[in-house]
mmCIF file of C-alpha atoms in Angstrom:
data_model
loop_
_atom_site.group_PDB
_atom_site.id
_atom_site.type_symbol
_atom_site.label_atom_id
_atom_site.label_comp_id
_atom_site.label_asym_id
_atom_site.label_seq_id
_atom_site.Cartn_x
_atom_site.Cartn_y
_atom_site.Cartn_z
ATOM 1 C CA MET A 1 112.509 82.807 92.373
ATOM 2 C CA SER A 2 113.530 84.057 88.928
ATOM 3 C CA ASP A 3 117.204 83.516 89.844
ATOM 4 C CA HIS A 4 116.703 79.837 90.698
ATOM 5 C CA PRO A 5 118.037 77.583 87.886
ATOM 6 C CA GLU A 6 115.038 75.235 88.157
ATOM 7 C CA VAL A 7 112.509 78.059 87.765
ATOM 8 C CA ILE A 8 111.501 80.144 84.766
ATOM 9 C CA CYS A 9 109.420 83.251 85.386
ATOM 10 C CA SER A 10 107.126 85.028 82.968
ATOM 11 C CA GLN A 11 108.420 87.948 80.910
ATOM 12 C CA ASP A 12 105.857 90.178 82.628
ATOM 13 C CA LYS A 13 105.895 89.691 86.394
ATOM 14 C CA GLU A 14 102.099 90.086 86.615
ATOM 15 C CA THR A 15 100.724 88.611 83.409
ATOM 16 C CA ASN A 16 97.097 88.945 84.592
ATOM 17 C CA PHE A 17 96.280 86.423 81.858
ATOM 18 C CA PHE A 18 93.365 84.835 83.725
ATOM 19 C CA ILE A 19 91.937 88.146 84.904
ATOM 20 C CA TYR A 20 89.216 87.805 82.261
ATOM 21 C CA THR A 21 87.435 85.442 84.648
ATOM 22 C CA LYS A 22 87.227 88.218 87.243
ATOM 23 C CA TYR A 23 86.071 90.916 84.833
ATOM 24 C CA LYS A 24 83.877 88.531 82.818
ATOM 25 C CA THR A 25 85.488 89.321 79.495
ATOM 26 C CA ASN A 26 86.326 86.902 76.673
ATOM 27 C CA ALA A 27 88.817 84.135 77.386
ATOM 28 C CA ARG A 28 92.223 84.367 75.734
ATOM 29 C CA PRO A 29 93.966 81.443 73.982
ATOM 30 C CA LEU A 30 96.564 79.524 75.991
ATOM 31 C CA SER A 31 98.971 79.929 73.081
ATOM 32 C CA GLU A 32 99.093 83.625 73.999
ATOM 33 C CA TYR A 33 99.870 82.724 77.611
ATOM 34 C CA ALA A 34 102.734 80.462 76.520
ATOM 35 C CA LEU A 35 104.461 83.435 74.888
ATOM 36 C CA GLN A 36 105.332 84.644 78.386
ATOM 37 C CA TRP A 37 108.037 81.925 78.594
ATOM 38 C CA PRO A 38 109.830 81.975 75.197
ATOM 39 C CA ASP A 39 113.072 80.616 76.683
ATOM 40 C CA TYR A 40 111.548 77.608 78.471
ATOM 41 C CA LYS A 41 114.064 74.741 78.681
ATOM 42 C CA ASN A 42 112.246 72.103 80.736
ATOM 43 C CA GLU A 43 112.591 73.943 84.036
ATOM 44 C CA LYS A 44 110.689 72.227 86.856
ATOM 45 C CA ILE A 45 108.681 75.321 87.746
ATOM 46 C CA ILE A 46 106.996 77.757 85.348
ATOM 47 C CA MET A 47 105.988 80.774 87.375
ATOM 48 C CA GLU A 48 104.122 84.072 87.266
ATOM 49 C CA ALA A 49 102.840 86.422 89.981
ATOM 50 C CA SER A 50 99.447 88.089 89.499
ATOM 51 C CA PRO A 51 97.919 89.060 92.884
ATOM 52 C CA GLY A 52 94.685 90.114 91.181
ATOM 53 C CA TYR A 53 93.777 86.465 90.559
ATOM 54 C CA PHE A 54 93.006 85.969 94.252
ATOM 55 C CA TYR A 55 90.025 88.315 94.083
ATOM 56 C CA GLY A 56 88.511 86.432 91.166
ATOM 57 C CA GLY A 57 87.529 83.693 93.620
ATOM 58 C CA ASN A 58 86.057 80.437 92.358
ATOM 59 C CA ALA A 59 85.828 81.481 88.697
ATOM 60 C CA THR A 60 89.533 82.284 88.478
ATOM 61 C CA ALA A 61 90.657 79.357 90.628
ATOM 62 C CA THR A 62 88.664 76.889 88.537
ATOM 63 C CA GLU A 63 89.944 78.306 85.250
ATOM 64 C CA ILE A 64 93.570 78.098 86.378
ATOM 65 C CA LYS A 65 93.094 74.551 87.632
ATOM 66 C CA ASP A 66 91.451 73.469 84.372
ATOM 67 C CA LYS A 67 93.855 75.190 82.003
ATOM 68 C CA CYS A 68 97.222 74.610 83.715
ATOM 69 C CA ASN A 69 99.119 71.386 84.384
ATOM 70 C CA ASN A 70 98.758 70.528 88.077
ATOM 71 C CA PRO A 71 99.414 74.110 89.237
ATOM 72 C CA LYS A 72 100.551 75.106 92.703
ATOM 73 C CA ILE A 73 99.291 78.343 94.196
ATOM 74 C CA LEU A 74 101.125 80.544 96.682
ATOM 75 C CA VAL A 75 98.991 83.125 98.493
ATOM 76 C CA MET A 76 100.881 85.641 100.614
ATOM 77 C CA LEU A 77 98.803 87.661 103.060
ATOM 78 C CA ARG A 78 99.785 90.974 104.658
ATOM 79 C CA GLU A 79 98.155 92.775 107.599
ATOM 80 C CA PRO A 80 95.351 94.498 105.653
ATOM 81 C CA ALA A 81 95.774 98.057 106.965
ATOM 82 C CA ASP A 82 99.503 97.926 106.183
ATOM 83 C CA ARG A 83 98.738 96.408 102.776
ATOM 84 C CA LEU A 84 96.322 99.224 101.980
ATOM 85 C CA TYR A 85 98.824 101.878 103.079
ATOM 86 C CA SER A 86 101.560 100.299 100.957
ATOM 87 C CA PHE A 87 99.182 100.117 97.966
ATOM 88 C CA PHE A 88 98.204 103.766 98.502
ATOM 89 C CA GLN A 89 101.804 104.978 98.736
ATOM 90 C CA ARG A 90 102.932 102.896 95.771
ATOM 91 C CA LYS A 91 100.130 104.199 93.526
ATOM 92 C CA LYS A 92 101.029 107.767 94.471
ATOM 93 C CA GLU A 93 104.697 107.095 93.832
ATOM 94 C CA MET A 94 103.878 105.597 90.436
ATOM 95 C CA LEU A 95 101.731 108.679 89.666
ATOM 96 C CA PHE A 96 98.452 106.749 89.447
ATOM 97 C CA LEU A 97 97.016 108.802 92.321
ATOM 98 C CA PRO A 98 97.366 112.557 92.920
ATOM 99 C CA GLU A 99 100.490 113.424 94.873
ATOM 100 C CA ASP A 100 98.526 115.480 97.425
ATOM 101 C CA ILE A 101 95.673 113.043 98.125
ATOM 102 C CA SER A 102 95.433 112.088 101.809
ATOM 103 C CA LEU A 103 94.995 108.538 103.080
ATOM 104 C CA GLU A 104 91.662 109.512 104.646
ATOM 105 C CA LYS A 105 90.360 110.961 101.371
ATOM 106 C CA TYR A 106 91.539 107.935 99.423
ATOM 107 C CA ILE A 107 89.693 105.573 101.796
ATOM 108 C CA ALA A 108 86.568 107.724 101.515
ATOM 109 C CA GLN A 109 86.758 107.417 97.735
ATOM 110 C CA CYS A 110 87.179 103.641 98.019
ATOM 111 C CA ASN A 111 84.110 103.434 100.249
ATOM 112 C CA SER A 112 82.053 105.545 97.846
ATOM 113 C CA TYR A 113 81.985 102.686 95.328
ATOM 114 C CA SER A 114 79.488 99.845 95.593
ATOM 115 C CA ASP A 115 80.595 96.202 95.550
ATOM 116 C CA ALA A 116 79.229 95.927 92.013
ATOM 117 C CA GLN A 117 81.297 98.914 90.873
ATOM 118 C CA LEU A 118 84.472 97.606 92.479
ATOM 119 C CA VAL A 119 84.483 94.471 90.336
ATOM 120 C CA GLU A 120 84.751 96.658 87.229
ATOM 121 C CA GLU A 121 88.277 96.915 85.880
ATOM 122 C CA LYS A 122 88.079 100.699 85.468
ATOM 123 C CA ASN A 123 87.653 101.079 89.253
ATOM 124 C CA HIS A 124 90.634 98.930 90.252
ATOM 125 C CA MET A 125 92.437 101.921 91.769
ATOM 126 C CA TYR A 126 89.785 102.131 94.503
ATOM 127 C CA THR A 127 89.808 98.493 95.630
ATOM 128 C CA GLY A 128 92.268 99.314 98.410
ATOM 129 C CA VAL A 129 89.804 98.684 101.247
ATOM 130 C CA VAL A 130 87.922 95.623 99.969
ATOM 131 C CA PHE A 131 91.123 93.867 98.888
ATOM 132 C CA GLY A 132 91.893 93.449 102.601
ATOM 133 C CA HIS A 133 88.797 91.260 103.069
ATOM 134 C CA TYR A 134 90.811 88.078 102.510
ATOM 135 C CA SER A 135 88.300 85.785 104.204
ATOM 136 C CA LYS A 136 85.783 86.393 101.419
ATOM 137 C CA HIS A 137 87.937 84.550 98.884
ATOM 138 C CA LEU A 138 90.296 82.100 100.576
ATOM 139 C CA ASN A 139 87.837 79.209 101.017
ATOM 140 C CA GLU A 140 87.230 79.078 97.271
ATOM 141 C CA TRP A 141 90.968 78.662 96.605
ATOM 142 C CA TYR A 142 91.254 75.946 99.240
ATOM 143 C CA GLN A 143 88.296 74.141 97.674
ATOM 144 C CA ALA A 144 89.893 74.264 94.232
ATOM 145 C CA PHE A 145 93.488 73.378 95.115
ATOM 146 C CA GLY A 146 93.616 71.669 98.512
ATOM 147 C CA SER A 147 97.217 70.727 99.345
ATOM 148 C CA ASN A 148 98.418 72.480 96.189
ATOM 149 C CA LEU A 149 97.606 75.797 97.871
ATOM 150 C CA ARG A 150 100.188 77.280 100.224
ATOM 151 C CA VAL A 151 99.323 80.267 102.417
ATOM 152 C CA SER A 152 102.211 82.346 103.728
ATOM 153 C CA PHE A 153 102.453 85.733 105.378
ATOM 154 C CA PHE A 154 104.300 88.930 104.583
ATOM 155 C CA ASP A 155 105.673 88.638 108.127
ATOM 156 C CA ASP A 156 107.583 85.508 107.032
ATOM 157 C CA LEU A 157 109.823 87.646 104.824
ATOM 158 C CA ARG A 158 111.633 88.910 107.905
ATOM 159 C CA GLU A 159 113.568 85.651 107.489
ATOM 160 C CA PRO A 160 113.856 85.487 103.689
ATOM 161 C CA ARG A 161 116.376 82.647 103.568
ATOM 162 C CA LYS A 162 114.228 80.408 105.770
ATOM 163 C CA PHE A 163 111.130 81.353 103.777
ATOM 164 C CA MET A 164 112.683 80.647 100.381
ATOM 165 C CA LYS A 165 114.192 77.336 101.448
ATOM 166 C CA GLU A 166 110.843 76.136 102.816
ATOM 167 C CA LEU A 167 109.074 77.312 99.664
ATOM 168 C CA SER A 168 111.644 75.502 97.495
ATOM 169 C CA THR A 169 111.114 72.279 99.416
ATOM 170 C CA TRP A 170 107.349 72.580 98.878
ATOM 171 C CA LEU A 171 107.917 73.122 95.150
ATOM 172 C CA GLY A 172 110.336 70.210 94.901
ATOM 173 C CA ILE A 173 113.354 72.235 93.785
ATOM 174 C CA ASP A 174 116.850 72.537 95.250
ATOM 175 C CA ALA A 175 116.552 74.547 98.474
ATOM 176 C CA SER A 176 120.327 74.786 98.912
ATOM 177 C CA PHE A 177 120.409 77.412 96.141
ATOM 178 C CA TYR A 178 119.412 79.949 98.799
ATOM 179 C CA ASP A 179 122.094 78.946 101.328
ATOM 180 C CA THR A 180 124.354 81.796 100.209
ATOM 181 C CA TYR A 181 121.873 83.898 98.228
ATOM 182 C CA ASN A 182 122.101 87.693 98.657
ATOM 183 C CA PHE A 183 118.643 89.034 99.485
ATOM 184 C CA ASP A 184 118.130 92.725 98.791
ATOM 185 C CA VAL A 185 115.118 95.056 98.810
ATOM 186 C CA LYS A 186 114.027 96.053 95.307
ATOM 187 C CA ASN A 187 110.848 98.125 95.593
ATOM 188 C CA LYS A 188 111.746 100.635 98.257
ATOM 189 C CA SER A 189 109.167 103.294 99.030
ATOM 190 C CA GLY A 190 110.475 106.768 99.503
ATOM 191 C CA LYS A 191 109.997 110.438 98.733
ATOM 192 C CA TYR A 192 111.528 111.817 95.569
ATOM 193 C CA LYS A 193 113.296 115.183 95.342
ATOM 194 C CA ASN A 194 112.571 116.167 91.746
ATOM 195 C CA LYS A 195 109.193 115.318 90.202
ATOM 196 C CA LEU A 196 110.370 115.597 86.585
ATOM 197 C CA ILE A 197 113.215 113.124 87.136
ATOM 198 C CA HIS A 198 110.817 110.823 88.979
ATOM 199 C CA THR A 199 108.233 111.008 86.177
ATOM 200 C CA VAL A 200 110.841 110.048 83.594
ATOM 201 C CA ALA A 201 112.060 107.178 85.811
ATOM 202 C CA VAL A 202 108.516 105.843 86.254
ATOM 203 C CA LYS A 203 107.856 105.916 82.507
ATOM 204 C CA LEU A 204 111.130 104.117 81.780
ATOM 205 C CA ASN A 205 110.377 101.528 84.448
ATOM 206 C CA PHE A 206 106.945 100.693 83.032
ATOM 207 C CA GLY A 207 107.836 101.105 79.375
ATOM 208 C CA LEU A 208 110.817 98.753 79.516
ATOM 209 C CA GLN A 209 109.574 96.151 82.016
ATOM 210 C CA ARG A 210 110.591 93.129 79.955
ATOM 211 C CA PHE A 211 114.023 94.584 79.218
ATOM 212 C CA TRP A 212 114.644 95.174 82.938
ATOM 213 C CA ARG A 213 113.537 91.647 83.816
ATOM 214 C CA ASN A 214 116.013 90.258 81.287
ATOM 215 C CA ASN A 215 118.783 92.543 82.574
ATOM 216 C CA PRO A 216 118.375 92.585 86.369
ATOM 217 C CA GLN A 217 121.953 93.611 87.163
ATOM 218 C CA LEU A 218 121.730 96.641 84.884
ATOM 219 C CA LYS A 219 118.405 97.586 86.472
ATOM 220 C CA LYS A 220 119.919 97.283 89.948
ATOM 221 C CA LYS A 221 122.801 99.597 89.058
ATOM 222 C CA LEU A 222 120.486 102.187 87.506
ATOM 223 C CA ARG A 223 118.017 101.894 90.406
ATOM 224 C CA ASP A 224 120.787 102.454 92.951
ATOM 225 C CA THR A 225 121.993 105.452 90.978
ATOM 226 C CA TYR A 226 118.481 106.877 90.848
ATOM 227 C CA TYR A 227 118.021 106.419 94.595
ATOM 228 C CA SER A 228 121.298 108.244 95.275
ATOM 229 C CA ILE A 229 120.251 111.168 93.071
ATOM 230 C CA ASN A 230 116.510 111.578 93.582
ATOM 231 C CA ARG A 231 115.541 109.949 96.875
ATOM 232 C CA GLY A 232 115.386 111.579 100.290
ATOM 233 C CA ASN A 233 117.190 110.057 103.258
ATOM 234 C CA LYS A 234 113.997 108.963 105.005
ATOM 235 C CA LYS A 235 111.544 106.240 104.131
ATOM 236 C CA VAL A 236 107.906 107.159 103.628
ATOM 237 C CA SER A 237 106.103 106.596 106.910
ATOM 238 C CA ALA A 238 102.660 107.439 108.214
ATOM 239 C CA ASP A 239 102.258 110.791 109.950
ATOM 240 C CA ASP A 240 100.063 111.198 113.037
ATOM 241 C CA SER A 241 96.845 111.745 111.077
ATOM 242 C CA GLU A 242 97.546 108.719 108.873
ATOM 243 C CA THR A 243 98.308 106.589 111.936
ATOM 244 C CA ILE A 244 94.879 107.478 113.356
ATOM 245 C CA VAL A 245 93.271 106.479 110.041
ATOM 246 C CA LYS A 246 95.212 103.195 109.969
ATOM 247 C CA ASN A 247 94.076 102.384 113.513
ATOM 248 C CA LYS A 248 90.462 102.907 112.443
ATOM 249 C CA LEU A 249 91.117 100.615 109.510
ATOM 250 C CA ARG A 250 92.424 97.916 111.821
ATOM 251 C CA GLU A 251 89.113 98.042 113.705
ATOM 252 C CA HIS A 252 87.293 97.713 110.379
ATOM 253 C CA TYR A 253 89.300 94.626 109.451
ATOM 254 C CA LYS A 254 88.990 92.818 112.805
ATOM 255 C CA PRO A 255 85.893 90.722 111.967
ATOM 256 C CA TYR A 256 87.364 89.742 108.588
ATOM 257 C CA ASN A 257 90.649 88.786 110.255
ATOM 258 C CA LYS A 258 88.763 86.661 112.775
ATOM 259 C CA GLN A 259 87.030 84.811 109.930
ATOM 260 C CA LEU A 260 90.380 84.420 108.162
ATOM 261 C CA ALA A 261 92.041 82.981 111.265
ATOM 262 C CA ASP A 262 89.216 80.432 111.567
ATOM 263 C CA ILE A 263 89.631 79.381 107.912
ATOM 264 C CA LEU A 264 93.393 78.996 108.269
ATOM 265 C CA THR A 265 93.121 77.047 111.514
ATOM 266 C CA LYS A 266 90.601 74.655 109.967
ATOM 267 C CA ASN A 267 93.089 74.065 107.149
ATOM 268 C CA GLY A 268 95.921 73.165 109.492
ATOM 269 C CA ILE A 269 97.710 76.517 109.808
ATOM 270 C CA THR A 270 98.074 77.181 113.520
ATOM 271 C CA LYS A 271 101.186 79.390 113.542
ATOM 272 C CA LEU A 272 99.541 82.735 112.812
ATOM 273 C CA PRO A 273 101.093 86.220 112.767
ATOM 274 C CA GLY A 274 100.194 88.668 115.535
ATOM 275 C CA TRP A 275 97.586 90.524 113.476
ATOM 276 C CA LEU A 276 95.548 87.315 113.239
ATOM 277 C CA GLN A 277 95.740 86.579 116.965
ATOM 278 C CA ASN A 278 94.030 89.752 118.213
#
């Protein structure tokens, strides 16, 4: 989206500006929010991407609707066990979780927190399980935004060109921009060879986020170089023990997925991915 000439994206991909509604902290002035788009030149779409808003439910949805100018909301849902595993691997890769923690132990730690504790910002790292309970929040976003809410699925990204053209049409921008667009994978998960090199790379990635967003081609070249030097040949994938844990998770999520499928069907979405048809 950031490459589209009719779209301007925030300096920080996830601004989390409205997260104060979720954590019940003091509201921030909109003038501070506007600083995320210093180069705005009347683009049709002003965009940011903060997944954490979804879990703020009605309070966050209402605040966004009241404070922004006719906003449109895109919610992208992923099969919850796969989402949790991706979250778990990414947090380990970014050194937020211990390198040797197992998936089973991580889930046990998540489940050791009460619902009240999991809405505290300091415990965000252990929201992996409850963040897959999509049905608990989606109705509140539908109630706030109606037709200005679009629900898509991670599965749709298997056809990125089709997805982006349909999304562009919904947003009212030129869909033909993506006719010849080169789609590549940016956040590849993988095992690193040298921890020191990886630690330095992670710190540079987080410390210079705005610079990288303003210089995407330079970041791509450096990222490709890093992958060639410090990445193994194989992608990170679940071993047998983790597969067993993920299968148990899928059983846990079944009733929530059933509720989610009912909500989506009632709102006119009948073409559901396989994980919502079981």
